[in-house]
N, CA and C atoms as an extended XYZ file, in Angstrom:
630
Properties=species:S:1:pos:R:3:atomname:S:1:resname:S:1:resid:I:1 pbc="F F F"
N       112.574       47.621      144.776 N   TRP     1
C       111.333       48.389      144.815 CA  TRP     1
C       111.394       49.500      146.245 C   TRP     1
N       111.868       48.929      147.282 N   GLN     2
C       112.081       49.569      148.510 CA  GLN     2
C       113.164       50.621      148.085 C   GLN     2
N       114.424       50.142      147.475 N   ALA     3
C       115.504       50.874      147.559 CA  ALA     3
C       114.919       52.327      146.231 C   ALA     3
N       114.405       51.888      145.169 N   ARG     4
C       113.466       53.108      144.389 CA  ARG     4
C       112.782       54.218      145.132 C   ARG     4
N       112.007       53.786      145.905 N   ILE     5
C       111.412       54.768      146.985 CA  ILE     5
C       111.983       55.138      147.683 C   ILE     5
N       112.990       54.716      148.257 N   ALA     6
C       113.837       55.381      149.376 CA  ALA     6
C       114.865       56.617      148.399 C   ALA     6
N       115.286       56.157      147.236 N   LEU     7
C       115.778       57.349      146.445 CA  LEU     7
C       114.934       58.292      145.985 C   LEU     7
N       113.693       57.831      145.842 N   SER     8
C       112.698       58.851      145.087 CA  SER     8
C       112.176       59.839      146.221 C   SER     8
N       111.821       59.470      147.424 N   VAL     9
C       111.521       60.420      148.459 CA  VAL     9
C       112.646       61.252      149.079 C   VAL     9
N       114.123       60.793      148.696 N   SER    10
C       115.120       61.758      149.389 CA  SER    10
C       115.105       63.137      148.271 C   SER    10
N       114.609       63.243      147.431 N   MET    11
C       114.491       63.855      146.229 CA  MET    11
C       113.491       65.028      146.255 C   MET    11
N       112.238       64.681      146.791 N   VAL    12
C       111.209       65.268      146.809 CA  VAL    12
C       110.921       65.978      148.292 C   VAL    12
N       110.116       66.989      148.379 N   SER    13
C       109.915       67.591      149.690 CA  SER    13
C       108.460       67.128      150.106 C   SER    13
N       108.305       66.977      151.329 N   PHE    14
C       106.980       66.696      151.980 CA  PHE    14
C       106.359       67.831      152.567 C   PHE    14
N       104.943       67.710      153.233 N   HIS    15
C       104.172       68.736      153.705 CA  HIS    15
C       104.296       68.334      155.202 C   HIS    15
N       104.407       67.140      155.928 N   PHE    16
C       104.634       66.644      157.055 CA  PHE    16
C       105.887       66.628      157.787 C   PHE    16
N       106.542       67.003      157.144 N   THR    17
C       108.277       67.162      157.612 CA  THR    17
C       108.890       67.701      156.516 C   THR    17
N       109.979       68.656      157.186 N   THR    18
C       111.031       69.472      156.381 CA  THR    18
C       112.445       68.418      156.092 C   THR    18
N       112.429       67.719      156.713 N   SER    19
C       113.518       66.551      156.571 CA  SER    19
C       113.272       65.257      155.885 C   SER    19
N       114.095       64.761      155.193 N   ALA    20
C       113.881       63.517      154.438 CA  ALA    20
C       113.531       62.151      155.370 C   ALA    20
N       112.500       61.462      155.189 N   PRO    21
C       112.000       60.573      156.074 CA  PRO    21
C       113.048       59.372      156.110 C   PRO    21
N       113.608       58.552      157.258 N   ASP    22
C       114.403       57.309      157.160 CA  ASP    22
C       113.643       56.273      156.616 C   ASP    22
N       114.645       55.434      156.400 N   GLN    23
C       114.125       53.968      155.581 CA  GLN    23
C       112.945       53.315      156.453 C   GLN    23
N       113.006       53.337      157.847 N   GLN    24
C       112.092       52.562      158.922 CA  GLN    24
C       110.761       53.382      158.771 C   GLN    24
N       110.620       54.414      158.365 N   LEU    25
C       109.542       55.081      158.573 CA  LEU    25
C       108.762       54.498      156.818 C   LEU    25
N       109.524       54.848      156.202 N   LEU    26
C       109.025       54.159      154.379 CA  LEU    26
C       108.595       52.609      154.863 C   LEU    26
N       109.558       51.931      155.562 N   ASN    27
C       109.054       50.472      155.826 CA  ASN    27
C       107.622       50.612      156.425 C   ASN    27
N       107.660       51.175      157.601 N   ASP    28
C       106.380       51.259      158.486 CA  ASP    28
C       105.267       51.626      157.395 C   ASP    28
N       105.135       52.576      156.582 N   VAL    29
C       104.011       53.197      156.081 CA  VAL    29
C       103.477       52.115      154.971 C   VAL    29
N       105.010       51.554      154.356 N   GLN    30
C       104.350       50.658      153.178 CA  GLN    30
C       103.597       49.380      153.657 C   GLN    30
N       104.192       49.214      154.961 N   SER    31
C       103.400       48.041      155.561 CA  SER    31
C       101.904       48.025      155.717 C   SER    31
N       101.445       48.865      155.453 N   LEU    32
C       100.056       49.170      155.747 CA  LEU    32
C        99.544       48.610      154.064 C   LEU    32
N       100.325       48.429      153.272 N   ASN    33
C        99.898       48.348      151.816 CA  ASN    33
C        99.324       46.533      151.968 C   ASN    33
N        99.371       45.698      153.034 N   SER    34
C        99.283       44.495      153.581 CA  SER    34
C        98.266       44.178      154.021 C   SER    34
N        97.247       45.269      154.415 N   PHE    35
C        96.218       45.355      155.017 CA  PHE    35
C        94.913       45.517      154.332 C   PHE    35
N        93.909       44.423      154.450 N   ASN    36
C        92.681       44.923      153.533 CA  ASN    36
C        91.933       46.007      154.314 C   ASN    36
N        90.974       46.403      153.694 N   ASP    37
C        90.120       47.938      154.028 CA  ASP    37
C        89.912       48.106      155.084 C   ASP    37
N        89.390       46.741      155.705 N   ALA    38
C        88.382       46.864      157.358 CA  ALA    38
C        89.792       46.942      158.343 C   ALA    38
N        90.855       45.902      157.992 N   GLN    39
C        92.037       46.369      158.976 CA  GLN    39
C        92.650       47.262      159.051 C   GLN    39
N        92.418       48.013      157.410 N   LEU    40
C        93.374       49.605      157.641 CA  LEU    40
C        92.469       50.640      158.577 C   LEU    40
N        91.315       50.412      158.366 N   GLU    41
C        90.376       51.271      158.907 CA  GLU    41
C        90.331       50.930      160.584 C   GLU    41
N        90.370       49.907      160.952 N   GLN    42
C        90.256       49.770      162.245 CA  GLN    42
C        91.796       50.120      163.008 C   GLN    42
N        92.886       49.927      162.212 N   PHE    43
C        94.079       50.398      162.918 CA  PHE    43
C        94.139       51.858      162.785 C   PHE    43
N        93.897       52.298      161.743 N   VAL    44
C        93.863       54.003      161.517 CA  VAL    44
C        92.828       54.658      162.869 C   VAL    44
N        91.851       53.919      162.834 N   ASP    45
C        91.156       54.511      164.152 CA  ASP    45
C        91.859       54.329      165.465 C   ASP    45
N        92.581       53.330      165.742 N   ILE    46
C        93.193       53.088      166.817 CA  ILE    46
C        94.234       54.385      167.212 C   ILE    46
N        95.208       54.474      165.843 N   VAL    47
C        96.216       55.290      166.032 CA  VAL    47
C        95.757       56.700      166.283 C   VAL    47
N        94.913       57.180      165.282 N   LEU    48
C        94.283       58.531      165.523 CA  LEU    48
C        93.575       58.850      166.767 C   LEU    48
N        93.050       57.901      167.726 N   SER    49
C        92.316       57.918      168.654 CA  SER    49
C        93.553       58.263      169.893 C   SER    49
N        94.820       58.132      169.745 N   LEU    50
C        95.321       58.556      170.429 CA  LEU    50
C        95.744       60.162      170.727 C   LEU    50
N        95.426       60.591      169.641 N   PHE    51
C        95.435       62.325      169.360 CA  PHE    51
C        94.411       63.166      169.805 C   PHE    51
N        93.277       62.044      170.202 N   ILE    52
C        91.901       62.734      170.840 CA  ILE    52
C        92.093       62.418      172.417 C   ILE    52
N        91.924       61.228      172.784 N   ASN    53
C        91.520       61.257      174.210 CA  ASN    53
C        91.545       59.885      174.515 C   ASN    53
N        92.388       58.981      174.020 N   GLN    54
C        92.918       57.885      174.314 CA  GLN    54
C        94.312       57.622      174.982 C   GLN    54
N        94.393       57.063      176.054 N   SER    55
C        95.680       56.913      176.939 CA  SER    55
C        96.399       56.037      175.935 C   SER    55
N        97.748       56.030      176.274 N   ALA    56
C        98.955       55.327      175.360 CA  ALA    56
C        98.641       53.734      175.869 C   ALA    56
N        98.137       53.740      177.155 N   GLY    57
C        97.988       52.042      177.959 CA  GLY    57
C        96.637       51.615      177.134 C   GLY    57
N        95.746       52.231      177.224 N   ASP    58
C        94.399       51.864      176.106 CA  ASP    58
C        94.921       51.318      174.723 C   ASP    58
N        95.636       52.480      174.054 N   MET    59
C        95.797       52.238      172.450 CA  MET    59
C        96.738       50.882      172.432 C   MET    59
N        97.813       50.564      173.552 N   MET    60
C        98.612       49.196      173.526 CA  MET    60
C        97.530       48.088      173.876 C   MET    60
N        96.541       48.266      174.346 N   ASP    61
C        95.743       47.128      174.674 CA  ASP    61
C        94.804       46.777      173.278 C   ASP    61
N        94.222       47.799      172.641 N   ARG    62
C        93.673       47.641      171.430 CA  ARG    62
C        94.662       47.350      170.780 C   ARG    62
N        95.905       47.730      170.308 N   VAL    63
C        96.506       46.935      169.333 CA  VAL    63
C        96.725       45.375      169.682 C   VAL    63
N        96.798       45.340      170.808 N   SER    64
C        97.242       43.562      171.088 CA  SER    64
C        95.973       42.895      170.861 C   SER    64
N        94.753       43.512      171.076 N   SER    65
C        93.507       42.784      170.842 CA  SER    65
C        93.699       42.795      169.021 C   SER    65
N        94.001       43.873      168.573 N   PHE    66
C        93.443       43.957      167.090 CA  PHE    66
C        94.687       42.767      166.430 C   PHE    66
N        95.886       42.527      166.831 N   ALA    67
C        96.967       41.736      166.521 CA  ALA    67
C        96.378       40.211      166.756 C   ALA    67
N        95.853       39.924      167.859 N   ASP    68
C        95.096       38.551      168.169 CA  ASP    68
C        94.087       38.413      166.957 C   ASP    68
N        93.523       39.386      166.745 N   GLU    69
C        92.076       39.129      166.241 CA  GLU    69
C        92.732       38.971      164.723 C   GLU    69
N        93.313       39.613      164.351 N   GLN    70
C        93.613       39.484      162.853 CA  GLN    70
C        95.064       38.629      162.672 C   GLN    70
N        95.572       37.736      163.725 N   GLY    71
C        96.716       36.949      163.403 CA  GLY    71
C        97.906       37.717      163.309 C   GLY    71
N        98.090       38.707      163.497 N   ILE    72
C        99.643       39.533      163.169 CA  ILE    72
C       100.329       39.343      164.487 C   ILE    72
N       101.724       39.283      164.115 N   GLN    73
C       102.705       39.276      165.638 CA  GLN    73
C       102.303       40.888      165.994 C   GLN    73
N       102.379       41.118      167.473 N   VAL    74
C       102.198       42.250      167.908 CA  VAL    74
C       103.426       43.182      167.906 C   VAL    74
N       104.608       42.646      168.053 N   ASN    75
C       105.525       43.382      167.859 CA  ASN    75
C       106.053       44.202      166.581 C   ASN    75
N       105.528       43.311      165.582 N   ALA    76
C       105.374       43.801      163.978 CA  ALA    76
C       104.733       44.994      163.960 C   ALA    76
N       103.581       44.521      164.750 N   LEU    77
C       102.003       45.617      164.743 CA  LEU    77
C       102.768       47.031      165.252 C   LEU    77
N       103.698       46.878      166.387 N   LYS    78
C       104.010       47.847      167.203 CA  LYS    78
C       105.051       48.906      166.270 C   LYS    78
N       105.708       47.728      165.649 N   ASN    79
C       106.373       48.834      164.528 CA  ASN    79
C       106.042       49.737      163.516 C   ASN    79
N       104.847       48.785      162.822 N   ILE    80
C       104.218       49.753      161.994 CA  ILE    80
C       103.582       51.064      162.696 C   ILE    80
N       103.065       50.515      163.633 N   MET    81
C       102.461       51.874      164.306 CA  MET    81
C       103.307       52.977      164.937 C   MET    81
N       104.533       52.453      165.136 N   ARG    82
C       105.477       53.480      165.384 CA  ARG    82
C       105.744       54.643      164.428 C   ARG    82
N       105.646       53.828      163.033 N   GLY    83
C       106.018       54.961      161.940 CA  GLY    83
C       104.598       55.742      161.893 C   GLY    83
N       103.671       55.023      161.962 N   VAL    84
C       102.350       55.630      161.347 CA  VAL    84
C       102.083       57.186      162.290 C   VAL    84
N       102.355       56.744      163.688 N   LEU    85
C       102.457       57.835      164.601 CA  LEU    85
C       103.419       59.079      164.091 C   LEU    85
N       104.722       58.612      163.781 N   VAL    86
C       105.407       59.625      163.378 CA  VAL    86
C       104.775       60.736      162.297 C   VAL    86
N       104.252       59.773      161.357 N   PHE    87
C       103.603       60.661      160.017 CA  PHE    87
C       102.497       61.291      161.074 C   PHE    87
N       101.441       60.859      161.679 N   ALA    88
C       100.309       61.683      161.758 CA  ALA    88
C       100.793       62.718      162.659 C   ALA    88
N       101.800       62.524      163.825 N   ARG    89
C       101.964       63.698      164.452 CA  ARG    89
C       102.657       64.716      163.686 C   ARG    89
N       103.490       64.650      162.763 N   GLY    90
C       104.109       65.749      161.991 CA  GLY    90
C       103.019       66.188      161.007 C   GLY    90
N       102.082       65.376      160.621 N   ALA    91
C       100.652       65.988      159.884 CA  ALA    91
C        99.796       66.330      160.631 C   ALA    91
N        99.599       66.515      162.037 N   LEU    92
C        98.862       67.321      162.724 CA  LEU    92
C        99.759       68.454      163.046 C   LEU    92
N       101.012       68.577      163.462 N   LYS    93
C       101.459       69.892      163.661 CA  LYS    93
C       101.523       70.808      162.555 C   LYS    93
N       101.751       70.316      161.384 N   ALA    94
C       101.487       70.830      159.912 CA  ALA    94
C       100.270       71.440      159.824 C   ALA    94
N        99.001       70.796      160.453 N   ASN    95
C        97.855       71.227      160.262 CA  ASN    95
C        97.311       71.007      158.770 C   ASN    95
N        97.648       69.470      158.478 N   LEU    96
C        97.738       69.342      156.672 CA  LEU    96
C        96.339       68.697      156.450 C   LEU    96
N        95.830       69.398      155.575 N   SER    97
C        94.452       68.904      155.162 CA  SER    97
C        94.303       67.531      154.493 C   SER    97
N        93.507       66.888      154.086 N   PRO    98
C        93.338       65.604      153.854 CA  PRO    98
C        94.531       65.330      152.485 C   PRO    98
N        94.027       66.415      151.385 N   ILE    99
C        94.394       66.343      150.442 CA  ILE    99
C        96.041       66.120      150.323 C   ILE    99
N        96.622       66.847      151.164 N   TYR   100
C        98.157       66.487      151.575 CA  TYR   100
C        98.553       65.428      152.004 C   TYR   100
N        97.531       64.909      153.242 N   VAL   101
C        97.936       63.690      154.020 CA  VAL   101
C        98.007       62.494      153.043 C   VAL   101
N        96.915       62.541      151.726 N   LYS   102
C        97.030       61.503      150.810 CA  LYS   102
C        98.337       61.809      150.216 C   LYS   102
N        98.673       62.962      149.855 N   GLU   103
C       100.118       63.116      148.649 CA  GLU   103
C       100.941       62.505      149.216 C   GLU   103
N       101.709       62.757      150.939 N   ASP   104
C       102.509       62.543      151.391 CA  ASP   104
C       102.445       61.031      151.527 C   ASP   104
N       101.389       60.466      151.883 N   LEU   105
C       101.248       58.994      152.096 CA  LEU   105
C       101.999       58.065      150.732 C   LEU   105
N       101.214       58.481      149.826 N   VAL   106
C       101.448       58.222      148.322 CA  VAL   106
C       102.915       58.181      148.124 C   VAL   106
N       103.215       59.261      148.252 N   THR   107
C       104.995       59.661      148.200 CA  THR   107
C       105.995       58.820      148.789 C   THR   107
N       105.276       58.130      150.351 N   LEU   108
C       106.056       57.477      151.038 CA  LEU   108
C       105.951       56.023      150.365 C   LEU   108
N       104.860       55.720      149.838 N   GLY   109
C       104.850       54.272      149.059 CA  GLY   109
C       103.799       53.683      149.483 C   GLY   109
N       102.637       54.012      150.126 N   LEU   110
C       101.562       53.754      150.548 CA  LEU   110
C       100.403       53.620      149.168 C   LEU   110
N        99.705       52.453      148.870 N   ALA   111
C        98.879       52.561      147.441 CA  ALA   111
C        97.683       53.699      147.640 C   ALA   111
N        97.478       54.344      146.352 N   GLU   112
C        96.763       55.372      146.436 CA  GLU   112
C        95.121       54.919      147.061 C   GLU   112
N        94.535       53.667      146.931 N   ASP   113
C        93.666       53.604      147.452 CA  ASP   113
C        93.492       53.373      148.843 C   ASP   113
N        94.677       52.959      149.404 N   LYS   114
C        94.562       52.975      150.964 CA  LYS   114
C        95.002       54.351      151.667 C   LYS   114
N        95.738       54.863      150.647 N   ALA   115
C        96.034       56.490      151.238 CA  ALA   115
C        94.741       57.411      151.225 C   ALA   115
N        93.816       56.862      150.007 N   ASP   116
C        92.592       57.798      150.258 CA  ASP   116
C        91.630       57.142      151.476 C   ASP   116
N        91.735       56.100      151.871 N   LYS   117
C        91.024       55.635      152.950 CA  LYS   117
C        91.424       56.255      154.186 C   LYS   117
N        93.023       56.463      154.491 N   PHE   118
C        93.565       56.953      155.413 CA  PHE   118
C        92.964       58.279      155.632 C   PHE   118
N        93.155       59.244      154.343 N   SER   119
C        92.982       60.688      154.249 CA  SER   119
C        91.500       60.775      154.594 C   SER   119
N        90.530       59.857      154.294 N   GLN   120
C        88.973       60.344      154.835 CA  GLN   120
C        88.745       60.154      156.279 C   GLN   120
N        89.880       59.188      156.860 N   GLN   121
C        89.442       58.985      158.214 CA  GLN   121
C        90.665       60.149      159.037 C   GLN   121
N        91.448       60.891      158.170 N   TRP   122
C        91.815       61.822      158.741 CA  TRP   122
C        91.155       63.181      158.855 C   TRP   122
N        90.261       63.340      157.849 N   LYS   123
C        89.317       64.444      157.690 CA  LYS   123
C        88.179       64.161      158.669 C   LYS   123
N        87.651       62.926      159.370 N   SER   124
C        86.449       62.686      160.115 CA  SER   124
C        87.016       63.059      161.328 C   SER   124
N        88.434       62.909      161.685 N   ASN   125
C        88.978       63.040      163.041 CA  ASN   125
C        89.688       64.477      163.450 C   ASN   125
N        89.938       65.062      162.259 N   PHE   126
C        90.593       66.314      162.247 CA  PHE   126
C        90.554       67.253      163.394 C   PHE   126
N        89.006       67.590      163.500 N   VAL   127
C        88.782       68.623      164.117 CA  VAL   127
C        88.980       68.271      165.724 C   VAL   127
N        88.371       67.138      166.049 N   ALA   128
C        88.745       66.590      167.451 CA  ALA   128
C        90.016       66.449      167.793 C   ALA   128
N        91.149       66.161      166.862 N   MET   129
C        92.450       66.088      167.305 CA  MET   129
C        93.184       67.254      167.427 C   MET   129
N        92.481       68.307      166.340 N   SER   130
C        93.066       69.598      166.970 CA  SER   130
C        92.629       70.317      167.912 C   SER   130
N        91.442       70.067      168.430 N   ARG   131
C        91.012       70.571      169.644 CA  ARG   131
C        91.843       70.136      170.772 C   ARG   131
N        91.888       68.712      170.657 N   SER   132
C        92.802       68.259      172.014 CA  SER   132
C        93.902       68.581      171.709 C   SER   132
N        94.729       68.513      170.391 N   ALA   133
C        96.323       69.173      170.534 CA  ALA   133
C        96.339       70.418      171.074 C   ALA   133
N        95.353       71.287      170.856 N   ILE   134
C        95.271       72.554      171.569 CA  ILE   134
C        95.381       72.975      172.691 C   ILE   134
N        94.133       71.893      173.162 N   GLY   135
C        94.060       72.121      174.646 CA  GLY   135
C        95.055       71.650      175.473 C   GLY   135
N        95.719       70.401      174.836 N   ASN   136
C        96.923       70.100      175.773 CA  ASN   136
C        98.229       71.069      175.715 C   ASN   136
N        98.099       71.975      174.666 N   THR   137
C        99.433       72.699      174.454 CA  THR   137
C        98.930       73.737      175.323 C   THR   137
N        97.482       74.319      175.641 N   LEU   138
C        97.135       75.428      176.431 CA  LEU   138
C        97.230       75.093      178.132 C   LEU   138
N        97.126       73.548      178.287 N   VAL   139
C        97.241       73.223      179.555 CA  VAL   139
C        98.947       73.267      180.002 C   VAL   139
N       100.110       73.082      179.319 N   VAL   140
C       101.432       73.336      179.775 CA  VAL   140
C       102.139       74.422      179.339 C   VAL   140
N       100.948       75.424      178.422 N   ASN   141
C       102.152       76.456      178.094 CA  ASN   141
C       101.203       77.945      178.297 C   ASN   141
N       101.785       78.561      178.337 N   GLN   142
C       101.187       80.122      178.592 CA  GLN   142
C       101.273       80.644      177.268 C   GLN   142
N        99.734       81.549      177.220 N   VAL   143
C        99.464       82.020      175.878 CA  VAL   143
C       100.021       83.579      175.842 C   VAL   143
N       100.997       83.857      175.296 N   VAL   144
C       101.546       85.416      175.456 CA  VAL   144
C       101.030       86.456      174.439 C   VAL   144
N       100.584       85.661      173.278 N   ASP   145
C        99.853       86.813      172.228 CA  ASP   145
C        99.103       85.577      171.191 C   ASP   145
N        98.137       86.143      170.548 N   MET   146
C        97.278       85.655      169.502 CA  MET   146
C        96.701       86.544      168.510 C   MET   146
N        96.790       86.114      167.164 N   GLN   147
C        96.461       86.635      166.292 CA  GLN   147
C        95.648       85.821      165.058 C   GLN   147
N        94.702       86.554      164.482 N   TRP   148
C        93.868       85.788      163.556 CA  TRP   148
C        93.486       86.395      162.587 C   TRP   148
N        93.050       86.063      161.415 N   ARG   149
C        92.821       86.807      160.398 CA  ARG   149
C        91.756       85.756      159.775 C   ARG   149
N        90.465       86.485      158.999 N   PHE   150
C        89.532       85.572      157.940 CA  PHE   150
C        90.021       85.639      156.603 C   PHE   150
N        89.402       84.870      155.892 N   GLY   151
C        89.711       84.794      154.645 CA  GLY   151
C        88.444       83.914      153.917 C   GLY   151
N        88.525       83.753      152.496 N   VAL   152
C        87.475       83.292      151.883 CA  VAL   152
C        88.189       82.385      150.866 C   VAL   152
N        87.964       81.029      150.393 N   THR   153
C        88.538       80.152      149.605 CA  THR   153
C        88.087       80.364      148.308 C   THR   153
N        89.229       80.794      147.426 N   THR   154
C        88.598       81.022      145.937 CA  THR   154
C        88.851       80.104      145.252 C   THR   154
N        89.641       79.014      145.456 N   ALA   155
C        90.368       77.937      144.546 CA  ALA   155
C        90.367       76.675      145.509 C   ALA   155
N        90.104       75.652      145.405 N   SER   156
C        90.159       74.328      146.025 CA  SER   156
C        90.076       73.153      145.208 C   SER   156
N        90.916       72.035      145.654 N   ASP   157
C        90.792       70.581      144.877 CA  ASP   157
C        89.463       70.201      145.346 C   ASP   157
N        88.855       70.650      146.347 N   GLU   158
C        87.698       70.375      147.073 CA  GLU   158
C        86.273       71.389      146.488 C   GLU   158
N        85.291       71.164      145.591 N   LEU   159
C        84.728       72.523      145.096 CA  LEU   159
C        83.717       72.831      145.789 C   LEU   159
N        82.953       71.828      146.932 N   GLN   160
C        82.319       72.665      147.883 CA  GLN   160
C        82.957       73.473      148.681 C   GLN   160
N        84.399       73.847      148.911 N   LYS   161
C        84.715       74.586      149.614 CA  LYS   161
C        85.069       75.723      149.132 C   LYS   161
N        84.969       76.112      148.055 N   VAL   162
C        85.189       77.729      147.125 CA  VAL   162
C        83.924       78.088      147.673 C   VAL   162
N        84.273       79.514      148.081 N   GLY   163
C        83.526       80.259      148.459 CA  GLY   163
C        83.062       80.420      150.099 C   GLY   163
N        83.567       79.329      150.890 N   SER   164
C        83.648       79.332      151.973 CA  SER   164
C        84.585       80.151      152.972 C   SER   164
N        84.223       80.495      154.083 N   THR   165
C        85.236       81.264      155.034 CA  THR   165
C        85.761       80.596      155.967 C   THR   165
N        86.711       81.225      156.027 N   PHE   166
C        87.945       80.192      156.908 CA  PHE   166
C        88.398       81.248      158.026 C   PHE   166
N        89.385       80.788      158.851 N   LEU   167
C        89.908       81.489      160.107 CA  LEU   167
C        91.431       81.048      160.083 C   LEU   167
N        92.443       81.877      159.967 N   GLN   168
C        93.735       81.418      160.325 CA  GLN   168
C        94.199       81.796      161.648 C   GLN   168
N        94.568       81.115      162.673 N   LEU   169
C        94.720       81.426      163.875 CA  LEU   169
C        96.309       81.238      164.314 C   LEU   169
N        97.083       82.039      165.052 N   LYS   170
C        98.323       82.185      165.314 CA  LYS   170
C        98.410       82.360      167.034 C   LYS   170
N        98.878       81.296      167.505 N   LEU   171
C        99.066       81.385      169.204 CA  LEU   171
C       100.541       81.447      169.132 C   LEU   171
N       100.829       82.275      170.142 N   VAL   172
C       102.600       82.472      170.463 CA  VAL   172
C       102.352       82.006      171.917 C   VAL   172
N       103.114       81.054      171.999 N   LEU   173
C       103.277       80.286      173.449 CA  LEU   173
C       104.877       80.499      174.215 C   LEU   173
N       104.623       80.659      175.612 N   ASP   174
C       105.988       80.693      176.179 CA  ASP   174
C       106.124       79.512      176.506 C   ASP   174
N       107.414       79.020      176.020 N   LYS   175
C       108.036       77.655      176.456 CA  LYS   175
C       108.934       77.538      177.803 C   LYS   175
N       109.132       78.701      178.114 N   GLY   176
C       109.947       78.824      179.338 CA  GLY   176
C       111.419       78.881      178.932 C   GLY   176
N       112.207       79.354      179.960 N   ASN   177
C       113.256       79.672      179.476 CA  ASN   177
C       113.660       80.862      178.359 C   ASN   177
N       112.640       81.580      178.287 N   SER   178
C       112.728       83.054      177.394 CA  SER   178
C       112.581       82.339      175.741 C   SER   178
N       112.140       80.842      175.827 N   GLN   179
C       111.831       80.420      174.334 CA  GLN   179
C       110.172       80.641      174.067 C   GLN   179
N       110.013       80.893      173.054 N   ARG   180
C       108.774       81.216      172.887 CA  ARG   180
C       108.511       80.102      171.318 C   ARG   180
N       106.908       79.510      170.877 N   GLU   181
C       106.615       78.794      169.919 CA  GLU   181
C       105.518       79.388      169.105 C   GLU   181
N       105.631       79.466      168.115 N   ASN   182
C       104.158       79.816      167.091 CA  ASN   182
C       103.590       78.476      166.978 C   ASN   182
N       102.036       78.616      167.134 N   VAL   183
C       101.411       77.400      166.576 CA  VAL   183
C       100.432       78.272      165.822 C   VAL   183
N       100.226       77.324      164.626 N   HIS   184
C        99.299       77.942      163.438 CA  HIS   184
C        98.234       76.729      163.230 C   HIS   184
N        96.955       77.488      163.105 N   MET   185
C        95.626       76.573      162.519 CA  MET   185
C        95.013       77.499      161.653 C   MET   185
N        94.278       76.472      161.070 N   GLU   186
C        93.150       77.155      159.867 CA  GLU   186
C        92.153       76.270      159.985 C   GLU   186
N        90.657       76.930      160.542 N   LEU   187
C        89.706       76.485      160.716 CA  LEU   187
C        88.683       76.946      159.965 C   LEU   187
N        87.579       75.987      159.677 N   THR   188
C        86.400       76.803      159.086 CA  THR   188
C        85.507       77.639      160.409 C   THR   188
N        84.662       78.229      159.725 N   LEU   189
C        84.046       79.105      161.075 CA  LEU   189
C        83.035       77.977      162.024 C   LEU   189
N        82.848       76.720      161.413 N   PRO   190
C        81.945       76.263      162.576 CA  PRO   190
C        82.854       75.371      163.628 C   PRO   190
N        84.201       75.306      162.912 N   GLN   191
C        85.014       74.514      163.694 CA  GLN   191
C        85.876       75.617      164.896 C   GLN   191
N        85.709       76.881      164.413 N   PHE   192
C        86.365       77.663      165.177 CA  PHE   192
C        85.558       78.091      166.379 C   PHE   192
N        84.036       78.240      166.071 N   TYR   193
C        83.305       78.445      166.939 CA  TYR   193
C        83.210       77.240      167.970 C   TYR   193
N        83.328       75.873      167.633 N   GLN   194
C        83.259       74.690      168.371 CA  GLN   194
C        84.600       74.927      169.124 C   GLN   194
N        85.826       75.432      168.795 N   PHE   195
C        87.093       75.360      169.366 CA  PHE   195
C        86.711       76.591      170.645 C   PHE   195
N        86.132       77.599      170.436 N   LEU   196
C        85.903       78.759      170.995 CA  LEU   196
C        84.902       78.302      172.190 C   LEU   196
N        83.923       77.337      171.970 N   HIS   197
C        83.071       77.032      172.966 CA  HIS   197
C        83.819       76.123      173.673 C   HIS   197
N        84.505       75.354      173.419 N   ASP   198
C        85.553       74.225      174.138 CA  ASP   198
C        86.340       74.873      175.178 C   ASP   198
N        86.976       76.283      174.730 N   MET   199
C        87.948       77.038      175.125 CA  MET   199
C        87.162       77.539      176.636 C   MET   199
N        86.185       78.025      176.076 N   GLU   200
C        85.312       78.963      177.000 CA  GLU   200
C        85.171       77.747      178.217 C   GLU   200
N        84.438       76.748      177.804 N   GLN   201
C        83.936       75.681      178.834 CA  GLN   201
C        85.171       75.473      179.575 C   GLN   201
N        86.614       75.161      179.057 N   ALA   202
C        87.721       74.769      179.887 CA  ALA   202
C        88.035       75.842      180.774 C   ALA   202
N        87.664       77.268      180.693 N   LYS   203
C        88.253       78.745      181.417 CA  LYS   203
C        87.241       78.237      182.571 C   LYS   203
N        85.863       77.973      182.077 N   ALA   204
C        84.820       78.284      183.368 CA  ALA   204
C        85.259       76.701      184.311 C   ALA   204
N        85.453       75.735      183.757 N   ASN   205
C        85.697       74.702      184.715 CA  ASN   205
C        87.186       74.951      185.500 C   ASN   205
N        88.297       75.754      185.099 N   LEU   206
C        89.442       76.301      185.940 CA  LEU   206
C        89.185       76.971      186.897 C   LEU   206
N        88.107       78.205      186.537 N   GLU   207
C        87.497       79.139      187.511 CA  GLU   207
C        86.861       78.382      188.861 C   GLU   207
N        85.900       77.512      188.155 N   TYR   208
C        85.168       76.795      189.347 CA  TYR   208
C        86.147       76.210      190.318 C   TYR   208
N        87.168       75.546      189.682 N   PHE   209
C        87.903       74.672      190.942 CA  PHE   209
C        89.290       75.473      191.414 C   PHE   209
N        89.201       76.659      191.222 N   SER   210
C        90.161       77.775      191.476 CA  SER   210
C        89.837       78.321      192.691 C   SER   210
């Protein structure tokens, strides 16, 4: 079964990465199939919290507690977490919607019902993860250019999104050594206004302490 999965993923493209996932990543993601719904929800919450405000040390403490509670070997759980973090980091960098997150997880070998639960938690945490990622990026990199444009959703797999306004944001960052990186985001208007508020608050805090 795993050999068939490995063969199939090498022949398809993914949204979270431009290269073919290695076998270890497949094994890590497919290991989530052994979790029940409550275990999966708790585990995914631990992983995604790392992208918001949780330190690596706090995360590992929660992982150890989770392993003890569920009777799972902590080393095995750390291996699973490694793969899920690789996937989540790629999905966040690619600004993936819950639909694409679910699609990639299913292709990686996760059962559809579990991939659906993962994608729902992704949807619930996405705005907070994006704000944190952009905030961390702005702390260590200088923004040299910013471009944006508004649009209206005319077609979507999610009916409630049709007709909604969105904003596509492009930041050009100075990475040092004459290197620049483009960071792309797509936000709804409420998400953009919240992001703008957070950035203005951060600017005010920097000016206060400078």
